[in-house]
Short mmCIF file of C-alpha atoms and ligand atoms in Angstrom, two decimals:
data_model
loop_
_atom_site.label_atom_id
_atom_site.label_comp_id
_atom_site.label_asym_id
_atom_site.label_seq_id
_atom_site.Cartn_x
_atom_site.Cartn_y
_atom_site.Cartn_z
CA THR A 1347 -6.66 -19.81 14.76
CA THR A 1348 -6.18 -17.95 11.13
CA PRO A 1349 -4.14 -14.80 11.05
CA ALA A 1350 -6.50 -11.73 10.61
CA LEU A 1351 -6.60 -8.04 10.89
CA ASP A 1352 -9.88 -6.54 12.18
CA CYS A 1353 -10.35 -3.44 9.95
CA GLY A 1354 -13.03 -1.57 11.54
CA GLY A 1355 -15.20 -4.21 12.05
CA ARG A 1356 -14.52 -6.06 8.70
CA ARG A 1357 -11.98 -9.03 8.91
CA LEU A 1358 -9.19 -9.31 6.47
CA LYS A 1359 -7.72 -12.91 6.65
CA LEU A 1360 -4.03 -12.96 6.08
CA ASP A 1361 -3.97 -16.87 5.64
CA ARG A 1362 -2.71 -16.35 2.04
CA PRO A 1363 -1.40 -13.16 0.29
CA ARG A 1364 -4.15 -10.56 0.05
CA VAL A 1365 -4.75 -8.01 -2.99
CA MET A 1366 -5.14 -4.31 -1.95
CA GLY A 1367 -6.68 -2.53 -5.12
CA ILE A 1368 -5.43 1.43 -5.78
CA VAL A 1369 -8.05 3.86 -5.73
CA ASN A 1370 -6.71 7.12 -6.79
CA VAL A 1371 -9.12 10.07 -6.29
CA THR A 1372 -7.48 12.74 -8.66
CA PRO A 1373 -9.36 15.15 -10.78
CA ASP A 1374 -9.50 13.79 -14.33
CA SER A 1375 -7.58 16.43 -15.82
CA PHE A 1376 -9.63 15.96 -19.04
CA SER A 1377 -13.03 16.76 -17.89
CA ASP A 1378 -13.85 19.56 -16.05
CA GLY A 1379 -16.83 17.46 -14.40
CA GLY A 1380 -16.00 18.77 -11.00
CA ALA A 1381 -16.00 16.97 -7.79
CA HIS A 1382 -18.94 14.62 -8.37
CA ALA A 1383 -17.44 13.53 -11.69
CA THR A 1384 -14.25 12.68 -9.72
CA THR A 1385 -16.11 10.83 -6.98
CA ASP A 1386 -18.32 8.89 -9.46
CA ALA A 1387 -15.18 7.78 -11.63
CA ALA A 1388 -13.45 6.81 -8.62
CA VAL A 1389 -16.12 4.87 -7.03
CA ALA A 1390 -17.11 3.24 -10.62
CA HIS A 1391 -13.32 2.08 -10.98
CA ALA A 1392 -13.13 0.61 -7.42
CA LEU A 1393 -16.37 -1.30 -7.68
CA ARG A 1394 -14.83 -2.91 -10.83
CA LEU A 1395 -11.56 -3.80 -8.78
CA ALA A 1396 -13.67 -5.23 -6.01
CA GLU A 1397 -15.59 -7.39 -8.82
CA GLU A 1398 -12.15 -8.42 -10.03
CA GLY A 1399 -11.56 -9.88 -6.79
CA ALA A 1400 -9.81 -7.24 -4.57
CA ASP A 1401 -9.70 -8.01 -0.76
CA LEU A 1402 -9.41 -4.47 0.19
CA LEU A 1403 -9.13 -1.04 -1.45
CA ASP A 1404 -6.95 1.77 -0.95
CA VAL A 1405 -8.27 5.28 -1.56
CA GLY A 1406 -5.71 8.23 -1.83
CA GLY A 1407 -6.50 11.87 -2.84
CA GLU A 1408 -3.02 13.06 -2.94
CA SER A 1409 -0.45 12.08 -5.55
CA THR A 1410 2.98 11.26 -4.05
CA ARG A 1411 4.66 11.89 -7.39
CA PRO A 1412 8.05 12.86 -6.85
CA GLY A 1413 8.39 16.69 -7.11
CA ALA A 1414 4.54 16.86 -6.67
CA GLY A 1415 3.38 19.63 -4.20
CA GLU A 1416 1.33 18.95 -1.06
CA VAL A 1417 -2.63 18.47 -1.89
CA PRO A 1418 -4.31 21.31 0.70
CA LEU A 1419 -6.18 19.60 3.57
CA GLU A 1420 -9.74 20.71 2.45
CA GLU A 1421 -8.88 19.47 -0.97
CA GLU A 1422 -8.00 15.99 -0.04
CA LEU A 1423 -10.94 15.45 2.21
CA ALA A 1424 -13.21 16.76 -0.42
CA ARG A 1425 -11.69 14.08 -2.68
CA VAL A 1426 -11.50 11.21 -0.17
CA LEU A 1427 -14.45 11.28 2.08
CA PRO A 1428 -17.24 10.81 -0.44
CA VAL A 1429 -15.52 7.91 -1.98
CA VAL A 1430 -14.51 6.15 1.34
CA GLU A 1431 -18.16 6.73 2.42
CA ARG A 1432 -19.81 5.23 -0.93
CA LEU A 1433 -17.13 2.32 -0.79
CA ALA A 1434 -17.61 1.54 2.79
CA ARG A 1435 -21.61 1.33 2.01
CA GLU A 1436 -21.37 -0.44 -1.12
CA THR A 1437 -18.86 -2.89 -0.67
CA GLY A 1438 -18.28 -5.35 2.06
CA LEU A 1439 -14.44 -4.91 1.63
CA PRO A 1440 -12.19 -3.22 4.04
CA VAL A 1441 -11.52 0.42 2.75
CA SER A 1442 -7.81 2.09 3.23
CA VAL A 1443 -7.38 5.51 3.25
CA ASP A 1444 -3.84 6.35 1.70
CA THR A 1445 -2.91 9.81 3.66
CA SER A 1446 -0.48 11.20 5.58
CA LYS A 1447 -2.68 14.13 7.37
CA PRO A 1448 -3.97 13.15 10.71
CA GLU A 1449 -7.20 15.10 10.13
CA VAL A 1450 -8.03 12.78 7.13
CA MET A 1451 -7.07 9.66 8.93
CA ARG A 1452 -9.86 10.81 11.52
CA ALA A 1453 -12.48 11.92 9.06
CA ALA A 1454 -12.04 8.81 6.81
CA VAL A 1455 -12.17 6.31 9.50
CA ALA A 1456 -15.24 8.36 10.73
CA ALA A 1457 -16.71 7.96 7.28
CA GLY A 1458 -15.93 4.08 7.13
CA ALA A 1459 -12.36 3.37 6.46
CA GLY A 1460 -11.11 0.54 8.08
CA MET A 1461 -7.37 1.08 7.67
CA ILE A 1462 -4.93 3.65 7.53
CA ASN A 1463 -1.89 3.57 4.94
CA ASP A 1464 0.62 6.28 5.60
CA VAL A 1465 3.43 6.74 3.43
CA TYR A 1466 5.00 8.88 6.06
CA ALA A 1467 4.65 6.21 8.76
CA LEU A 1468 2.76 8.49 11.25
CA ARG A 1469 5.76 11.06 11.32
CA ARG A 1470 3.36 14.12 10.68
CA GLU A 1471 2.44 16.14 13.77
CA GLY A 1472 -0.62 14.50 15.33
CA ALA A 1473 -0.52 11.74 13.35
CA LEU A 1474 0.36 8.99 15.97
CA ASP A 1475 -2.39 10.16 18.05
CA ALA A 1476 -4.88 10.26 15.43
CA ALA A 1477 -4.07 6.82 14.22
CA ALA A 1478 -3.95 5.49 17.90
CA ALA A 1479 -7.27 6.92 18.37
CA ALA A 1480 -8.71 5.70 15.04
CA GLY A 1481 -8.65 2.08 16.24
CA VAL A 1482 -8.00 0.41 12.84
CA PRO A 1483 -4.70 -1.06 11.62
CA VAL A 1484 -2.15 1.15 10.14
CA VAL A 1485 0.48 0.65 7.64
CA LEU A 1486 3.94 2.29 8.22
CA MET A 1487 5.84 2.95 5.01
CA HIS A 1488 9.62 3.75 4.74
CA MET A 1489 10.25 6.88 2.52
CA LEU A 1490 14.04 8.33 2.36
CA GLY A 1491 13.45 12.06 2.74
CA GLU A 1492 10.58 13.91 1.03
CA PRO A 1493 8.78 13.27 -2.25
CA ARG A 1494 10.24 16.22 -3.80
CA SER A 1495 13.58 15.38 -3.34
CA MET A 1496 13.87 11.50 -2.58
CA GLN A 1497 14.82 10.50 -5.92
CA ASP A 1498 17.68 12.88 -6.40
CA ALA A 1499 20.37 10.39 -5.34
CA PRO A 1500 19.11 8.08 -3.19
CA ALA A 1501 21.86 6.35 -1.22
CA TYR A 1502 22.58 3.77 1.48
CA ASP A 1503 25.31 1.89 3.18
CA ASP A 1504 22.97 -1.21 3.59
CA VAL A 1505 19.61 -0.46 2.40
CA VAL A 1506 17.73 -3.46 3.77
CA GLY A 1507 19.36 -3.01 6.93
CA GLU A 1508 18.53 0.77 7.00
CA VAL A 1509 14.86 0.16 6.18
CA HIS A 1510 14.53 -2.53 8.51
CA ARG A 1511 15.90 -0.18 11.07
CA PHE A 1512 13.62 2.71 10.37
CA LEU A 1513 10.48 0.51 10.25
CA ALA A 1514 11.41 -1.07 13.54
CA ASP A 1515 11.89 2.53 14.94
CA ARG A 1516 8.21 3.47 13.61
CA ILE A 1517 6.76 0.05 15.06
CA PHE A 1518 8.01 1.35 18.59
CA ALA A 1519 6.74 4.97 18.11
CA ALA A 1520 3.48 3.44 17.32
CA GLU A 1521 3.50 1.10 20.10
CA MET A 1522 4.53 3.93 22.45
CA ALA A 1523 1.64 5.88 21.18
CA GLY A 1524 -0.99 3.14 22.17
CA ILE A 1525 -1.19 1.34 18.89
CA PRO A 1526 -1.09 -2.39 19.57
CA ARG A 1527 1.27 -4.56 17.53
CA ALA A 1528 -1.66 -6.46 16.09
CA ARG A 1529 -2.81 -3.36 14.21
CA ILE A 1530 0.45 -2.49 12.75
CA LEU A 1531 1.59 -3.47 9.33
CA VAL A 1532 4.96 -2.16 7.69
CA ASP A 1533 6.04 -1.32 3.95
CA PRO A 1534 9.37 -1.08 2.52
CA GLY A 1535 8.20 1.62 0.21
CA PHE A 1536 9.16 0.65 -3.11
CA GLY A 1537 10.21 3.69 -5.20
CA PHE A 1538 10.28 6.14 -2.33
CA GLY A 1539 13.88 7.19 -2.07
CA LYS A 1540 15.25 4.13 -3.76
CA THR A 1541 17.26 3.34 -7.12
CA VAL A 1542 16.09 0.47 -9.25
CA ALA A 1543 18.90 -1.81 -7.62
CA HIS A 1544 17.87 -0.81 -4.22
CA ASN A 1545 14.18 -1.76 -5.04
CA TYR A 1546 15.39 -5.31 -6.26
CA LEU A 1547 17.75 -5.80 -3.18
CA LEU A 1548 14.44 -4.83 -0.93
CA LEU A 1549 12.28 -7.23 -3.01
CA ARG A 1550 14.97 -10.22 -2.91
CA GLN A 1551 15.28 -9.69 0.77
CA LEU A 1552 11.66 -8.85 1.77
CA GLY A 1553 11.91 -11.79 4.21
CA ARG A 1554 14.26 -9.78 6.49
CA ILE A 1555 11.47 -7.05 6.70
CA ALA A 1556 9.15 -9.64 7.54
CA GLU A 1557 11.37 -10.95 10.30
CA LEU A 1558 9.80 -7.53 12.31
CA GLY A 1559 7.15 -9.78 13.22
CA VAL A 1560 4.17 -7.79 11.46
CA PRO A 1561 2.44 -8.22 8.31
CA VAL A 1562 4.17 -6.95 5.42
CA LEU A 1563 2.54 -4.62 2.45
CA ALA A 1564 4.33 -4.52 -0.90
CA GLY A 1565 3.77 -2.05 -3.65
CA LEU A 1566 5.23 -2.42 -6.74
CA SER A 1567 2.69 -2.03 -9.32
CA ARG A 1568 3.48 -0.20 -12.41
CA LYS A 1569 6.58 1.73 -10.62
CA SER A 1570 9.71 2.42 -12.39
CA MET A 1571 11.42 -0.60 -10.88
CA ILE A 1572 9.23 -2.58 -13.27
CA GLY A 1573 9.12 -0.13 -16.17
CA THR A 1574 13.00 0.20 -16.31
CA VAL A 1575 13.67 -3.47 -16.49
CA THR A 1576 10.84 -4.06 -19.03
CA SER A 1577 11.73 -1.02 -20.86
CA ARG A 1578 7.83 -0.08 -20.77
CA ALA A 1579 7.57 3.76 -20.40
CA VAL A 1580 4.00 3.69 -20.16
CA ALA A 1581 2.51 2.76 -16.85
CA ALA A 1582 -0.48 0.76 -18.31
CA GLU A 1583 1.79 -1.46 -20.16
CA ARG A 1584 3.62 -2.53 -17.15
CA VAL A 1585 0.84 -4.93 -16.07
CA HIS A 1586 2.90 -8.12 -16.57
CA GLY A 1587 5.98 -6.93 -15.03
CA SER A 1588 3.92 -5.79 -12.11
CA VAL A 1589 2.09 -9.31 -11.84
CA ALA A 1590 5.52 -10.94 -11.72
CA GLY A 1591 6.69 -8.29 -8.98
CA ALA A 1592 3.41 -9.22 -6.89
CA VAL A 1593 4.00 -12.99 -7.26
CA LEU A 1594 7.73 -12.49 -6.01
CA ALA A 1595 6.88 -10.24 -3.13
CA ALA A 1596 3.96 -12.74 -1.91
CA GLN A 1597 6.55 -15.56 -2.17
CA ASN A 1598 9.16 -13.53 -0.27
CA GLY A 1599 6.75 -12.89 2.44
CA ALA A 1600 4.41 -9.99 1.55
CA ALA A 1601 0.84 -10.42 3.43
CA ILE A 1602 -0.87 -7.79 0.96
CA VAL A 1603 0.25 -6.50 -2.38
CA ARG A 1604 -1.07 -3.11 -3.60
CA VAL A 1605 -1.77 -3.19 -7.00
CA HIS A 1606 -3.69 -1.64 -10.06
CA ASP A 1607 -4.26 -4.71 -11.97
CA VAL A 1608 -6.25 -6.69 -9.59
CA ALA A 1609 -7.75 -9.56 -11.73
CA ALA A 1610 -4.30 -10.21 -13.27
CA THR A 1611 -2.45 -10.09 -9.61
CA VAL A 1612 -5.48 -12.23 -8.18
CA ASP A 1613 -5.10 -15.02 -11.01
CA ALA A 1614 -1.16 -15.07 -10.51
CA LEU A 1615 -1.52 -15.66 -6.71
CA LYS A 1616 -3.91 -18.39 -7.13
CA VAL A 1617 -1.16 -20.19 -9.09
CA LEU A 1618 1.54 -19.02 -6.37
CA GLN A 1619 -0.74 -20.62 -3.80
CA ALA A 1620 -1.47 -23.68 -5.53
CA CYS A 1621 2.31 -24.21 -5.82
CA LEU A 1622 2.73 -23.51 -1.89
CA GLU A 1623 -0.15 -25.29 -0.73
CA GLN A 1624 0.65 -28.85 -2.60
CA PRO A 1625 1.63 -31.18 0.27
CA ALA A 1626 5.09 -32.90 -0.27
CA ALA A 1627 3.47 -36.38 -0.54
CA ALA A 1628 1.79 -35.32 -3.77
CA GLU A 1629 5.30 -34.84 -5.31
CA ARG A 1630 5.69 -38.81 -5.43
CA PRO A 1631 3.70 -40.00 -8.68
N1 LIG B 852 1.52 1.45 1.65
C1 LIG B 852 2.17 1.85 0.49
N2 LIG B 852 1.27 3.07 0.13
C2 LIG B 852 1.61 3.70 -1.22
N3 LIG B 852 1.47 4.53 -1.88
C3 LIG B 852 1.62 4.80 -3.09
S1 LIG B 852 1.52 6.00 -4.28
C4 LIG B 852 2.67 5.80 -5.55
C5 LIG B 852 1.98 4.58 -6.41
O1 LIG B 852 2.55 4.36 -7.17
O2 LIG B 852 0.89 4.04 -6.11
C6 LIG B 852 3.09 6.72 -6.34
C7 LIG B 852 4.35 7.12 -6.09
C8 LIG B 852 4.83 8.25 -6.99
C9 LIG B 852 3.77 8.98 -7.63
C10 LIG B 852 2.34 8.64 -7.88
C11 LIG B 852 2.00 7.31 -7.21
N4 LIG B 852 2.90 3.52 -3.19
C12 LIG B 852 2.48 3.06 -2.19
C13 LIG B 852 3.45 1.88 -1.63
O3 LIG B 852 4.35 1.32 -2.47
N5 LIG B 852 2.94 1.34 -0.39
#
């Protein structure tokens, strides 16, 4: 039987590393086109990612930029719901909602979302119950502290061990809230309270996170861990480094990689798969 997730009725096979396309629904600071322009732009972008080969899409309405303030509930709903609704209707792909607010989780799943992606690992008030009631897979991600302060001076005795322990605790909390293990994924949270060194230790030892026995999601795309080592200050110039990171994450056990640059990542993972799938017999000339 092929490992797979049931994402609100849409099947996501996990027989090989899958690509989650990032759909940020944040108002375009240049045009005052208002809500419709924001929705239309996000949907158009997402449809392009689907064309490029994304296996699922991740719709987020709140920037978790370190130091960023909270987006009010009504604003997040107004951004996310129209996009989730249209993508659920217009693509056959599972649509994940990137939120920490229980109200957004419930509304997004009611609007067609088939996965919950929570950078707070369901620690907000009511989030465990909302995710349990939603009946869709949920991604539990590690973050050290709060977005506002997490990058001030992140410190660990053993970053891999502590991230592993946090995720094990959150899996337990989710199971106690009635979320079956078959609906749980974990994520080490690259860039969420980690130095560049911490991030690369986590990437190298991602197999230890995979030992938790649930699918691992990895999101390195265009992050400072890539920009720093490649001296690429501009996020859009971090594609090559991000693709290398995605391949490494997949090779080290990630079941899903969360990326901006879908087409490039899809091709790179095909090369990885070809390498991994070759039977040993083929090695003999
Ligand atoms: N599961 C999972 N969800 C995620 N949402 C994000 S937001 C992040 C970004 O660069 O996309 C980000 C960080 C800081 C500012 C803006 C955007 N990152 C992840 C991740 O690594 N894993």
